[in-house]
Short mmCIF file of N, CA and C in Angstrom, two decimals:
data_model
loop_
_atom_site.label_atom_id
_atom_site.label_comp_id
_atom_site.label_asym_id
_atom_site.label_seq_id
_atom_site.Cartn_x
_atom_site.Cartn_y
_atom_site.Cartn_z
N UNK A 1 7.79 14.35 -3.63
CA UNK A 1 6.76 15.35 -3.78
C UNK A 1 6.68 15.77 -5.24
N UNK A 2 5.39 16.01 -5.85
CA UNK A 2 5.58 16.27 -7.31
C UNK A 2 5.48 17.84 -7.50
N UNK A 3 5.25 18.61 -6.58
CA UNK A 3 5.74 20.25 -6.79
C UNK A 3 4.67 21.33 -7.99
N UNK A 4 3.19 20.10 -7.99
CA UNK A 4 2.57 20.52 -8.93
C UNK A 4 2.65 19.82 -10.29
N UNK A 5 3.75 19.20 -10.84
CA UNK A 5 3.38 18.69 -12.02
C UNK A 5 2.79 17.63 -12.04
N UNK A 6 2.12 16.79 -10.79
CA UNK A 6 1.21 15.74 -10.91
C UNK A 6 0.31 16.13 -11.57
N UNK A 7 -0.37 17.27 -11.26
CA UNK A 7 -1.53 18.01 -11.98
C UNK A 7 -1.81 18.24 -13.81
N UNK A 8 -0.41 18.33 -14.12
CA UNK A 8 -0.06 18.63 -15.52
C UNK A 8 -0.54 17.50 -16.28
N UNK A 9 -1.05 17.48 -17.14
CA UNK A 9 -1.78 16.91 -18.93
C UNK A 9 -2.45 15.63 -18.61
N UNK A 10 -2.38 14.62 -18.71
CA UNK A 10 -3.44 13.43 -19.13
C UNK A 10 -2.56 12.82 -17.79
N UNK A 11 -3.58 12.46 -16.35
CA UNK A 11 -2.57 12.21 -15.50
C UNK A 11 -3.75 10.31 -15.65
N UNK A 12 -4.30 10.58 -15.61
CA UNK A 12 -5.00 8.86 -15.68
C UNK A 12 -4.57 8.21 -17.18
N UNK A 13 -3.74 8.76 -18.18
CA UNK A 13 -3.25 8.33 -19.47
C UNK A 13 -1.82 8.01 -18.64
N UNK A 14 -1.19 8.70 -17.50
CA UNK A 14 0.20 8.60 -17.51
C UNK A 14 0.26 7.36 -16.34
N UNK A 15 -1.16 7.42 -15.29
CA UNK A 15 -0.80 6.05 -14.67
C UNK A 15 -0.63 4.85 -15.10
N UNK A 16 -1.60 4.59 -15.78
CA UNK A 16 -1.79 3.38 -16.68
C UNK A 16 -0.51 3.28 -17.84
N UNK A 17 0.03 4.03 -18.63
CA UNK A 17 1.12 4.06 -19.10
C UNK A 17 2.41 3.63 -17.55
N UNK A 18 2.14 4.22 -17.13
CA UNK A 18 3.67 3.86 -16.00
C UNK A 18 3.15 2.42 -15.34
N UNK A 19 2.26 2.26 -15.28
CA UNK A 19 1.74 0.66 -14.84
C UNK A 19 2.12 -0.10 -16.25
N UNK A 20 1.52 -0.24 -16.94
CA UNK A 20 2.26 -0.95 -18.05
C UNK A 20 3.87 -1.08 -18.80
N UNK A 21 4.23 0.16 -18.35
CA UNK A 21 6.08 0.42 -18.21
C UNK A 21 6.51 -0.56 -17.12
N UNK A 22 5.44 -1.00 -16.20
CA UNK A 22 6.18 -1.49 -15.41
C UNK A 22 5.71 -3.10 -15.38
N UNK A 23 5.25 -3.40 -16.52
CA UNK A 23 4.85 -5.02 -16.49
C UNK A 23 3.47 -4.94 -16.17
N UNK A 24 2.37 -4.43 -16.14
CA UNK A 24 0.99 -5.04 -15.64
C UNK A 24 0.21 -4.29 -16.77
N UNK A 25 -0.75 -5.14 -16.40
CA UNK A 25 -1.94 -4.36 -17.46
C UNK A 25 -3.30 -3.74 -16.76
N UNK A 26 -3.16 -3.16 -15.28
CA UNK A 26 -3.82 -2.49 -14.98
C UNK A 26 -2.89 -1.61 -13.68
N UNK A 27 -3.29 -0.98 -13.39
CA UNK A 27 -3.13 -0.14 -11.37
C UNK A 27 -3.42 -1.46 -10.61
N UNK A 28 -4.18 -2.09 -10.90
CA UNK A 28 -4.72 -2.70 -9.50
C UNK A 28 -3.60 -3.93 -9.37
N UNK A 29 -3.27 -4.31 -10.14
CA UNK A 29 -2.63 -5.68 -10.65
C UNK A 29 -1.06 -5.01 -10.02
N UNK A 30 -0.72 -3.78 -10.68
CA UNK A 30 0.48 -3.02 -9.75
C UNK A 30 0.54 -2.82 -8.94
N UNK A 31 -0.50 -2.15 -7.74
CA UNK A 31 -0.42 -2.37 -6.65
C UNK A 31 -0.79 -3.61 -6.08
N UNK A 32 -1.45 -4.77 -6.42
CA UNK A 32 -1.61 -5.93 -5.43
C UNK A 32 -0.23 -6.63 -5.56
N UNK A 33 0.49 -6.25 -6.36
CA UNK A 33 2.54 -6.38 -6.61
C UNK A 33 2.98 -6.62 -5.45
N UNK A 34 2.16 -5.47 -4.66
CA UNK A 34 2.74 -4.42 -3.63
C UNK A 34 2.08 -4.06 -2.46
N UNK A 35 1.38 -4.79 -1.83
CA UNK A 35 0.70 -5.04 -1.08
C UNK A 35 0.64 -4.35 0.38
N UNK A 36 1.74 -4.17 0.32
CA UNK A 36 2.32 -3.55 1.94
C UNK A 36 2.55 -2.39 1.88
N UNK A 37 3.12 -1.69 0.14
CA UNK A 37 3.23 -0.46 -0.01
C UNK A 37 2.46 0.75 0.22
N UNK A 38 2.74 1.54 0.93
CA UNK A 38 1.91 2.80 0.64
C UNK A 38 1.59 3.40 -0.30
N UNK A 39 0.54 3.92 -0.35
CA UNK A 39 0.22 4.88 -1.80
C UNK A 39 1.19 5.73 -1.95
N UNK A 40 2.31 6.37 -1.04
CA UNK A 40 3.31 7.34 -1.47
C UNK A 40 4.53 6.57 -2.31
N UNK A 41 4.37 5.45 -1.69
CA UNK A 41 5.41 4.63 -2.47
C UNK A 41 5.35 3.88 -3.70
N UNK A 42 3.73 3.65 -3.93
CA UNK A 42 3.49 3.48 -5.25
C UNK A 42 3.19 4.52 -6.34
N UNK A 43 2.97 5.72 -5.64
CA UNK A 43 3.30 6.82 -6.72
C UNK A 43 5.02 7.23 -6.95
N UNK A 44 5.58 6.90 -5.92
CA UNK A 44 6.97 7.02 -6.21
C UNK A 44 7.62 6.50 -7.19
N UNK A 45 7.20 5.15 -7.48
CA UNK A 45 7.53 4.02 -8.47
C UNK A 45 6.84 4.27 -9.52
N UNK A 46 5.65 4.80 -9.63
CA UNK A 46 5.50 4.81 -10.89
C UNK A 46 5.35 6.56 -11.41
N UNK A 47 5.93 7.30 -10.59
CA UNK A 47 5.90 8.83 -11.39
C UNK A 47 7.76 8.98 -10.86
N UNK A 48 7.75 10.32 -11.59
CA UNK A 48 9.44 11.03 -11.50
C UNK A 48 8.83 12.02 -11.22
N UNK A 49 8.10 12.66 -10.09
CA UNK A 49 7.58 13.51 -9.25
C UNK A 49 6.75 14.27 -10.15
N UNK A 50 5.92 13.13 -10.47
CA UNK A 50 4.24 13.58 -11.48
C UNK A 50 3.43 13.27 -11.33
N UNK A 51 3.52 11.66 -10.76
CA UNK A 51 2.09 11.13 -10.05
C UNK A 51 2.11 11.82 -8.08
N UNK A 52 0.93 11.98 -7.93
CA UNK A 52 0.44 12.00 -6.55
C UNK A 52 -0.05 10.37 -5.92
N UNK A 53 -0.09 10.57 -4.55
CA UNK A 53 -0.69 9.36 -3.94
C UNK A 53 -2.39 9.12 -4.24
N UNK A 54 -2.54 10.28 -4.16
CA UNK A 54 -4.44 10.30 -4.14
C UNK A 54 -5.01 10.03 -5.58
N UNK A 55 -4.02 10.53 -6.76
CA UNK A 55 -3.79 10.23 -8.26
C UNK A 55 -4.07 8.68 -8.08
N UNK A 56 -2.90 8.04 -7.44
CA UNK A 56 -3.23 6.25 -7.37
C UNK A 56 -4.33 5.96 -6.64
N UNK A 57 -4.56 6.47 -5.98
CA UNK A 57 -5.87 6.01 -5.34
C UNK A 57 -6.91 5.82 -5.83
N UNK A 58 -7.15 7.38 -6.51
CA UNK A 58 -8.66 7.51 -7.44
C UNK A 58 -8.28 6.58 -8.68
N UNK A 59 -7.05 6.36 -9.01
CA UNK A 59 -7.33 5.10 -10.43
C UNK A 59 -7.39 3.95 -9.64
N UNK A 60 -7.16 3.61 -8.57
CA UNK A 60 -7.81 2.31 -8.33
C UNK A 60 -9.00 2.09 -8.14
N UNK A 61 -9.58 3.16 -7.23
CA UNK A 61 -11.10 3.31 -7.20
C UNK A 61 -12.20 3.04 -8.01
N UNK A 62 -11.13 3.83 -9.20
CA UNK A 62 -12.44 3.61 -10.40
C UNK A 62 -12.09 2.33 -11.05
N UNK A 63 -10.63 1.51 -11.09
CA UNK A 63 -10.64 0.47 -11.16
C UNK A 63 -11.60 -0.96 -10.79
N UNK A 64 -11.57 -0.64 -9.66
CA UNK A 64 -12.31 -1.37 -8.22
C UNK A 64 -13.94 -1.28 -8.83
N UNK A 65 -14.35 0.01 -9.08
CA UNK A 65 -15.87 0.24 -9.09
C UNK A 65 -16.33 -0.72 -10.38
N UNK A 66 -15.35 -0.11 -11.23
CA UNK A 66 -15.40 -1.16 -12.69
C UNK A 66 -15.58 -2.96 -12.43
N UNK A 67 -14.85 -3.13 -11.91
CA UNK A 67 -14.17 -4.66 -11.68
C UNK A 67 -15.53 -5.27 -10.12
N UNK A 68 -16.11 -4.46 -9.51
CA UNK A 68 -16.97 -4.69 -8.41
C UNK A 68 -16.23 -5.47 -7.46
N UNK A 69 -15.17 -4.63 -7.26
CA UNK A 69 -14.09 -5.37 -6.01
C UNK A 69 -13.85 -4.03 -5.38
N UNK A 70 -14.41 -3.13 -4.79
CA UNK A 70 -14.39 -2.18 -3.94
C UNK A 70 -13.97 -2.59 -2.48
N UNK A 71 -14.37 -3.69 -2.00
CA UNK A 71 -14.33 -4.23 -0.61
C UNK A 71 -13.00 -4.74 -0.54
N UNK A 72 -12.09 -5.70 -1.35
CA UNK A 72 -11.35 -5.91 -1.49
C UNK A 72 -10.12 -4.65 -2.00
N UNK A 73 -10.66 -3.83 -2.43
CA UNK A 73 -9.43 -2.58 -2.44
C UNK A 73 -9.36 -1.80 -0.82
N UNK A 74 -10.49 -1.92 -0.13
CA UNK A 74 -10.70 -1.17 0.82
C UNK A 74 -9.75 -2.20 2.01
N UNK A 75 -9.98 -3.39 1.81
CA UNK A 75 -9.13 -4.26 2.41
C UNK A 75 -7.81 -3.84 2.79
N UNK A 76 -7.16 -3.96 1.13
CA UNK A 76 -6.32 -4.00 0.77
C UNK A 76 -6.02 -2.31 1.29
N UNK A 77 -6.10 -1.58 1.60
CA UNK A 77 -5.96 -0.17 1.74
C UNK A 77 -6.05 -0.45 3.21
N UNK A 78 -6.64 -1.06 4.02
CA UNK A 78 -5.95 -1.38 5.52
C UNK A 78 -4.48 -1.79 5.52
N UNK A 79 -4.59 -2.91 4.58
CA UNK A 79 -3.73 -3.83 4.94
C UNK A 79 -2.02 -2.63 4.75
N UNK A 80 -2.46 -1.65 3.74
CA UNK A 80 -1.36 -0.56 3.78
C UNK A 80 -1.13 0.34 5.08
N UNK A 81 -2.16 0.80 5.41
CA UNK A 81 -2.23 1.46 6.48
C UNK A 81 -0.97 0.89 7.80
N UNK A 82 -2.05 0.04 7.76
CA UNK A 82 -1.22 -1.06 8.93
C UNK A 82 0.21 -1.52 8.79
N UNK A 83 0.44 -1.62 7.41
CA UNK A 83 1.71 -2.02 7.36
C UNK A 83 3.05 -0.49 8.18
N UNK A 84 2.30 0.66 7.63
CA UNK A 84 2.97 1.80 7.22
C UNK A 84 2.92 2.22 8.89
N UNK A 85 1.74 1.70 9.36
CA UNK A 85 1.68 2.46 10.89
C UNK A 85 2.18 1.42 12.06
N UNK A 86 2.13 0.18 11.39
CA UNK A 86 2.10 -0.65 13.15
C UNK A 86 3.06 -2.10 12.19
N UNK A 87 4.28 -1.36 11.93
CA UNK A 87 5.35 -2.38 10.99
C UNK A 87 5.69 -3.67 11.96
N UNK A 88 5.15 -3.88 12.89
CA UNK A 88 5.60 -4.73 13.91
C UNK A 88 4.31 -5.55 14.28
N UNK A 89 3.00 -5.22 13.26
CA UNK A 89 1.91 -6.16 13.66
C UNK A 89 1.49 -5.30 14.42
N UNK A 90 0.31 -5.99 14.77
CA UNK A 90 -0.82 -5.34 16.22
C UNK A 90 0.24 -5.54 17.40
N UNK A 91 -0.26 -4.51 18.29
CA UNK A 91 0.86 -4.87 19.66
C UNK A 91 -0.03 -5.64 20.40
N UNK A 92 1.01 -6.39 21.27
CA UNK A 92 0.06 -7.21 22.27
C UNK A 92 -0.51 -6.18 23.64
N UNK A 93 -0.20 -4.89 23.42
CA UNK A 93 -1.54 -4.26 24.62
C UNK A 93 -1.61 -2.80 23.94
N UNK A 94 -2.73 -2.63 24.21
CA UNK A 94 -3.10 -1.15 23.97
C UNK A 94 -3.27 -0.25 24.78
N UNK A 95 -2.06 0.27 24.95
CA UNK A 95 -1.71 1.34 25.79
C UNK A 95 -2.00 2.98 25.29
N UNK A 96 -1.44 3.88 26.39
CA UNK A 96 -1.52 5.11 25.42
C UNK A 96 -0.90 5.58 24.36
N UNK A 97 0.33 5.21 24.03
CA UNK A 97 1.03 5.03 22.74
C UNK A 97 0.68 4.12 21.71
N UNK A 98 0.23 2.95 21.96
CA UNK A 98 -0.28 1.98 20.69
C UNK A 98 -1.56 2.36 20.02
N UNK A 99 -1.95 2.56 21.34
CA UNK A 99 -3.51 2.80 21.26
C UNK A 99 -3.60 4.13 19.98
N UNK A 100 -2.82 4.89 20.12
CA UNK A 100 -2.61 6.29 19.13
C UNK A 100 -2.09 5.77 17.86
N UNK A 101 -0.97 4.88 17.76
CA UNK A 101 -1.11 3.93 16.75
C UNK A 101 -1.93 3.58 16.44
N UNK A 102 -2.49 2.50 17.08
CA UNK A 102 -3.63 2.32 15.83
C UNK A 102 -4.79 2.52 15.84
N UNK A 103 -5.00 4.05 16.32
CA UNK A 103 -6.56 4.69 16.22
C UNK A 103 -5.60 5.67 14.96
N UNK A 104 -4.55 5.60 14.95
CA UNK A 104 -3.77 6.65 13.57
C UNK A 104 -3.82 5.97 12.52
N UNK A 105 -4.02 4.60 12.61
CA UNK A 105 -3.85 3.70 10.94
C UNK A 105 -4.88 3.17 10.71
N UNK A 106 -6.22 3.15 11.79
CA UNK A 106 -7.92 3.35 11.22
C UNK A 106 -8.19 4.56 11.10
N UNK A 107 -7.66 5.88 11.08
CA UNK A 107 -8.28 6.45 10.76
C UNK A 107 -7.88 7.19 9.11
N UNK A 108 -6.84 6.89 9.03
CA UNK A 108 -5.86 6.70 7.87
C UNK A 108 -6.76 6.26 6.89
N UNK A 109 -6.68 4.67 7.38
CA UNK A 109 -7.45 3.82 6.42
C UNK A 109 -8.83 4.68 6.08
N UNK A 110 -9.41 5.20 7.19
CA UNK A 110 -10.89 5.92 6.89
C UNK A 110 -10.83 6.98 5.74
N UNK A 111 -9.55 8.02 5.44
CA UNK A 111 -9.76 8.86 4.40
C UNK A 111 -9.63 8.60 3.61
N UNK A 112 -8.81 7.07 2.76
CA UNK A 112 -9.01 6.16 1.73
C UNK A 112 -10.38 5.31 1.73
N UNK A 113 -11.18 5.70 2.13
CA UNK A 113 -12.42 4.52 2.00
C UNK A 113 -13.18 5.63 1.34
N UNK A 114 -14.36 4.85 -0.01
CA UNK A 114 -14.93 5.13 -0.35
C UNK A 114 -16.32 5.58 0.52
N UNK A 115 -16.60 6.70 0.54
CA UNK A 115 -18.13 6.65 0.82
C UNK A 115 -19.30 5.12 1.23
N UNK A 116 -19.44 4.85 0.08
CA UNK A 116 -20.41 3.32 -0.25
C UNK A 116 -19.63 2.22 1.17
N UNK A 117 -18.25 2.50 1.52
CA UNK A 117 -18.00 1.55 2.44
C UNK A 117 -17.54 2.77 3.92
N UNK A 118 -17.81 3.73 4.06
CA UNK A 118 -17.85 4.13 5.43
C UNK A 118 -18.24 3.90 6.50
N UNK A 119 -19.53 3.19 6.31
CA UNK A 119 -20.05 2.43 7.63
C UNK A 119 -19.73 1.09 7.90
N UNK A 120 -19.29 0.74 7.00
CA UNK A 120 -18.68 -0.47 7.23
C UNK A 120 -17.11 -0.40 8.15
N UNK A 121 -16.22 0.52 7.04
CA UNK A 121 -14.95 0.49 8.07
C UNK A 121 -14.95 1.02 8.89
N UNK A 122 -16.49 1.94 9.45
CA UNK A 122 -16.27 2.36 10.92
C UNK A 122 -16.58 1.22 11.59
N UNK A 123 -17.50 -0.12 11.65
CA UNK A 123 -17.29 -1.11 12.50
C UNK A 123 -16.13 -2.04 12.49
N UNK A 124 -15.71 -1.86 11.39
CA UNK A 124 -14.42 -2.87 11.46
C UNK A 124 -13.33 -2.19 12.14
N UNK A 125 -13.37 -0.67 12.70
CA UNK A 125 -12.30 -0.18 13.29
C UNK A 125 -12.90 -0.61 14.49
N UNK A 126 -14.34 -0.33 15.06
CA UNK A 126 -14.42 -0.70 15.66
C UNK A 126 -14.16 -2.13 16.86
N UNK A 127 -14.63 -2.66 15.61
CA UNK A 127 -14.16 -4.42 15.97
C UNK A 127 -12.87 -4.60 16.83
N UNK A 128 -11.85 -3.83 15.79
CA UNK A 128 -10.20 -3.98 16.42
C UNK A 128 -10.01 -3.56 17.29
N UNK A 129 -10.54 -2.69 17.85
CA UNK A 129 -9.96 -2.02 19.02
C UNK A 129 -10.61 -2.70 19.77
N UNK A 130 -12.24 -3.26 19.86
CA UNK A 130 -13.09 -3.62 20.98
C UNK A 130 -12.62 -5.06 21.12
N UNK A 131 -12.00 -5.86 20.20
CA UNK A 131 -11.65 -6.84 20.25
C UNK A 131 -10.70 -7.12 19.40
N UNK A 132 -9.16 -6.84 20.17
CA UNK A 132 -8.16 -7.08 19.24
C UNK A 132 -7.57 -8.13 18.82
N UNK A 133 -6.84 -8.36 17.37
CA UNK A 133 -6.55 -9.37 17.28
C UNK A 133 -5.50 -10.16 17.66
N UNK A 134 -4.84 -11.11 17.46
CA UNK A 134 -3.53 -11.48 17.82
C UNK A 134 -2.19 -10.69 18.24
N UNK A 135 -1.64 -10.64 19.09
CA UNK A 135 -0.68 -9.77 19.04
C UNK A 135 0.49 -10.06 18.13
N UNK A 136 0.79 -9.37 17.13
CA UNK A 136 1.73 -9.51 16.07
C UNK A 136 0.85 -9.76 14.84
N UNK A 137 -0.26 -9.47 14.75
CA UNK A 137 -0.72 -9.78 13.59
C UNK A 137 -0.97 -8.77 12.51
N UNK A 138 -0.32 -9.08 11.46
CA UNK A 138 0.02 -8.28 10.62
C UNK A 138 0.07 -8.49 9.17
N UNK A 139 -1.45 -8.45 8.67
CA UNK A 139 -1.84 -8.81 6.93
C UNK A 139 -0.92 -8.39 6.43
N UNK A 140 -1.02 -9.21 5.35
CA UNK A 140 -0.17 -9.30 4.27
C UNK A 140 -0.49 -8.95 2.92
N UNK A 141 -1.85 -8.86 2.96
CA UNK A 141 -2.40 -8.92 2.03
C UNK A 141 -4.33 -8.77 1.84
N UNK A 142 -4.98 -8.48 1.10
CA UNK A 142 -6.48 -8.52 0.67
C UNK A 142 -7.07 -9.83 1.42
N UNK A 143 -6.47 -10.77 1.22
CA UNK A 143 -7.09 -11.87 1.46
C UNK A 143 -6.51 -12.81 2.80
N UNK A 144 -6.28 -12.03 3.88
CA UNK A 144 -5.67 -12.10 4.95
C UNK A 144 -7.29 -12.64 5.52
N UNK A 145 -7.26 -14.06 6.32
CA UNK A 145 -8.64 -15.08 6.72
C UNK A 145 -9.17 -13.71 7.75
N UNK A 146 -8.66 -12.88 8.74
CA UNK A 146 -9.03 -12.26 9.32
C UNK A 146 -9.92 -11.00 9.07
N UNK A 147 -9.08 -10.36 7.95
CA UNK A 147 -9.71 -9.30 7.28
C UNK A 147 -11.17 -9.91 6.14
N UNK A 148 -10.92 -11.16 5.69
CA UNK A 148 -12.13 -11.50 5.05
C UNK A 148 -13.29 -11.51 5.73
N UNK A 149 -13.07 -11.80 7.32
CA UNK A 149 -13.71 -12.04 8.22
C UNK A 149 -14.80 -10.99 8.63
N UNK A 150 -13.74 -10.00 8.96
CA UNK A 150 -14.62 -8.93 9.08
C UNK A 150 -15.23 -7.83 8.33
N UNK A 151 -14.53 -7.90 7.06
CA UNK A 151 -14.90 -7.16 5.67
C UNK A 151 -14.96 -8.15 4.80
N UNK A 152 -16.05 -8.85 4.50
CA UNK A 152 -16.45 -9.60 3.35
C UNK A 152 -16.88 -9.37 2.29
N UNK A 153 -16.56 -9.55 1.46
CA UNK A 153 -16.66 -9.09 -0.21
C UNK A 153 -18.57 -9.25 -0.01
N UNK A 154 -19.58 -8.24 -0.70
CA UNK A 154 -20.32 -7.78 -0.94
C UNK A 154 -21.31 -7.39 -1.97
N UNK A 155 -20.23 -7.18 -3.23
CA UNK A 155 -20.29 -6.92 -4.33
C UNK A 155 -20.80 -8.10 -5.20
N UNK A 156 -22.18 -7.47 -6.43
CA UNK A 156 -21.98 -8.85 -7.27
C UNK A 156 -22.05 -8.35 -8.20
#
């Protein structure tokens, strides 16, 4: 927890500085490192209780908007979700406990989505639940054939 000093002096000078402390030359390039990580865990790594999670978020965002890979961060921001909520893959039935799982890690994913893609990841939550995927299946990554599938890059 940063106790408030996330807030303190040039905090988009200090991500990008702690991303480059740490070998990359952007956020995005640091977190696609890290694929599975949560945003709490990539602010962990790169602050000493100064960066926030939502801090990494909004520099990827504006990363993403820059670079016209929004769809692919939004991806990639499932693919965290999921890791963080359902570490065992999709279950093979959706019961009343799973089912709370993973209506908890789409909706997760939903307060990391940009605006410009809200209607989109409301059908792709949709999708999963109305038609789930493999049981045990569990991206790895942005470019997981499944997730391309149903969130296809957009952007030109």
């Amino acid at each position: 927890m940063s106790n408030g000093r996330a807030w303190q002096g040039d905090v988009k000078a200090r991500l990008y500085e702690r991303a480059r402390a740490c070998g990359y030359n952007s956020l995005t390039a640091f977190a696609e490192a890290r694929p599975t990580a949560s945003l709490v865990a990539l602010a962990e790594e790169l602050g000493q209780g100064d960066i926030a999670a939502v801090q990494v978020f909004s520099g990827l965002v504006a990363e993403a908007e820059r670079s016209r890979r929004v769809t692919r961060l939004v991806r990639g921001q499932l693919v965290r979700e999921l890791s963080q909520h359902l570490p065992l893959g999709w279950p093979p039935v959706l019961d009343g406990e799973t089912r709370f799982d993973v209506a908890h890690a789409l909706a997760r994913w939903g307060t990391y989505t940009p605006d410009t893609h809200q209607e989109r990841v409301s059908r792709v939550g949709d999708a999963l639940m109305n038609t789930p995927p493999p049981p045990g299946w569990r991206p790895l990554g942005p470019d997981d054939p499944l997730l391309l599938t149903l969130l296809p890059d957009e952007e030109t």
